[in-house]
C-alpha angles and dihedrals in degrees: 000000000000108000098004113162114263116286094010097138090046094047109045102047084061093050088043088053095048089047095050089053092049088052096237097122130024118247107291097199094129097039132082090271085056092057094045084059088057089053093052092054096050089050094050087047088062088069092064094217089314113145119234115254142160096283093061123082088225086076089083086067097046093138093068086082088080111173084347089076095131099036092051105032137060101225096185097058101030102093127085126216090262092059098256141118107238090328086289122137094199091047093046096047089051090054095048088050088051109033134059086205118092095359098140091041090051092046090054095049092050088049087049091060106030115113120224090259088060089256123141131205126253088247133341141239104010096176099162106042094050097054092037095052092041094051090048089053087054098048091056085069092068128218107035124207119239097257094053088045088052093051090053096049100083091053095045091053089047092050087048092046094051093045112121111214115238093008104049118207145302133223093279133022098251093047135097110270115250138191097249096052090040093055101048094042092052092050090047095046094044094047085057092049089252104143128221134150118281089203084081089062094046091050090081094063115131127181093275107008144003118267132225100208136008112253090023113161094216136009124263110240090200093051090059089047093051095044086053091058091051093055089049093054089046091056100260110142134195099285098056107109092235089053091048091048094056093043093055087047088057098048090054094043092051111112112234085337089289122091141347131247126200139207093232100049135052096212123068083208088076097052094033093049092048088044094054093046093049096041102048094091090041109044117354089184095066089062101050098082090042091055090045091054095044093055094047093050093050113118123249089246092053100259134109132219128165098166096056125288112025119274138209090229098050089044093049091054090050090051089050094056098040091049094055089045091053091053089049102043097029091221147041119066108047094117099048087046096054095045086049092049094052097049089043091054088053094050105038094119126098147274095088116183116250105252100152112102118235129132079309129007113277143173123228093204098193093054087047095048093047089056090053093048089045089052100047085048091052097045100040 
């Protein structure tokens, strides 16, 4: 299902089967839940009998093994050095409950990340994703002063030191590399004259798009957008075959020729803003209808909010995109930008709604705050 949480089609069938055995629900074979079970079987079939270990992205949803723990999971090669399964509290809790291996380390990991209320984060840590997306937002501002550059340096060095040649980087240093993080980190490092290999970015190329993860059920729009940004930073122009491939994919993925949606975020303003910024130099015509949609969906008070009430995060994304468009076109969006800036300045404070899609909806607060500050700096 569109915008389902991570591992939904793998986890729900297991819960459904348990509920059926307990007599809590009737057999669901002909329902939507039954169709999910078929999706799960197809996806497990892609493993070709190989058990899931820590080197496969499916480890993030290890609890989907349910009662088939030993049949699906390689318990001897599943734990990370920090005691977790794929930096996932829920997958780790499942492992601790079903395995005698690493129980103490797993419990120590869970205690480390448990809030006073007993709650757990979606994943922890995400030590690559967070600084990479924050610095991407900072980079959009333009020329930075020496103090800001100095503050960025240790994070950029960290990203460069954890880059894996030929495969790139994942959302955490101990996670499988993926196309989305690899694209953003390459673009960020290259923009600040830190050098890593472009071959890692190109390794995610498929027949008609670039993938985010191996064995993924559906491609990620934002991963393709971010890889496009990396290719542009590397000097590729709109005539390069890899660039053409992504632009064609984005044309096909655009909803009603207006905006883009992505499986990692609830709001289309996230993917659409990133697409406009990265497509401007490659295909300005592709951006025009998205800009028009963005202006037309602005609220009367200057804000934006697709997923409910207006949010500072969504308003920030729109301001970033509109400012880049204004610079390129020299016209067209000043009134919308000024109204949005005034609203955002008055609504900068937390809390921010959880719009990011993981196993649950969550909010990476530093990433969101950096987008807000970036938008205000761009439009002041």
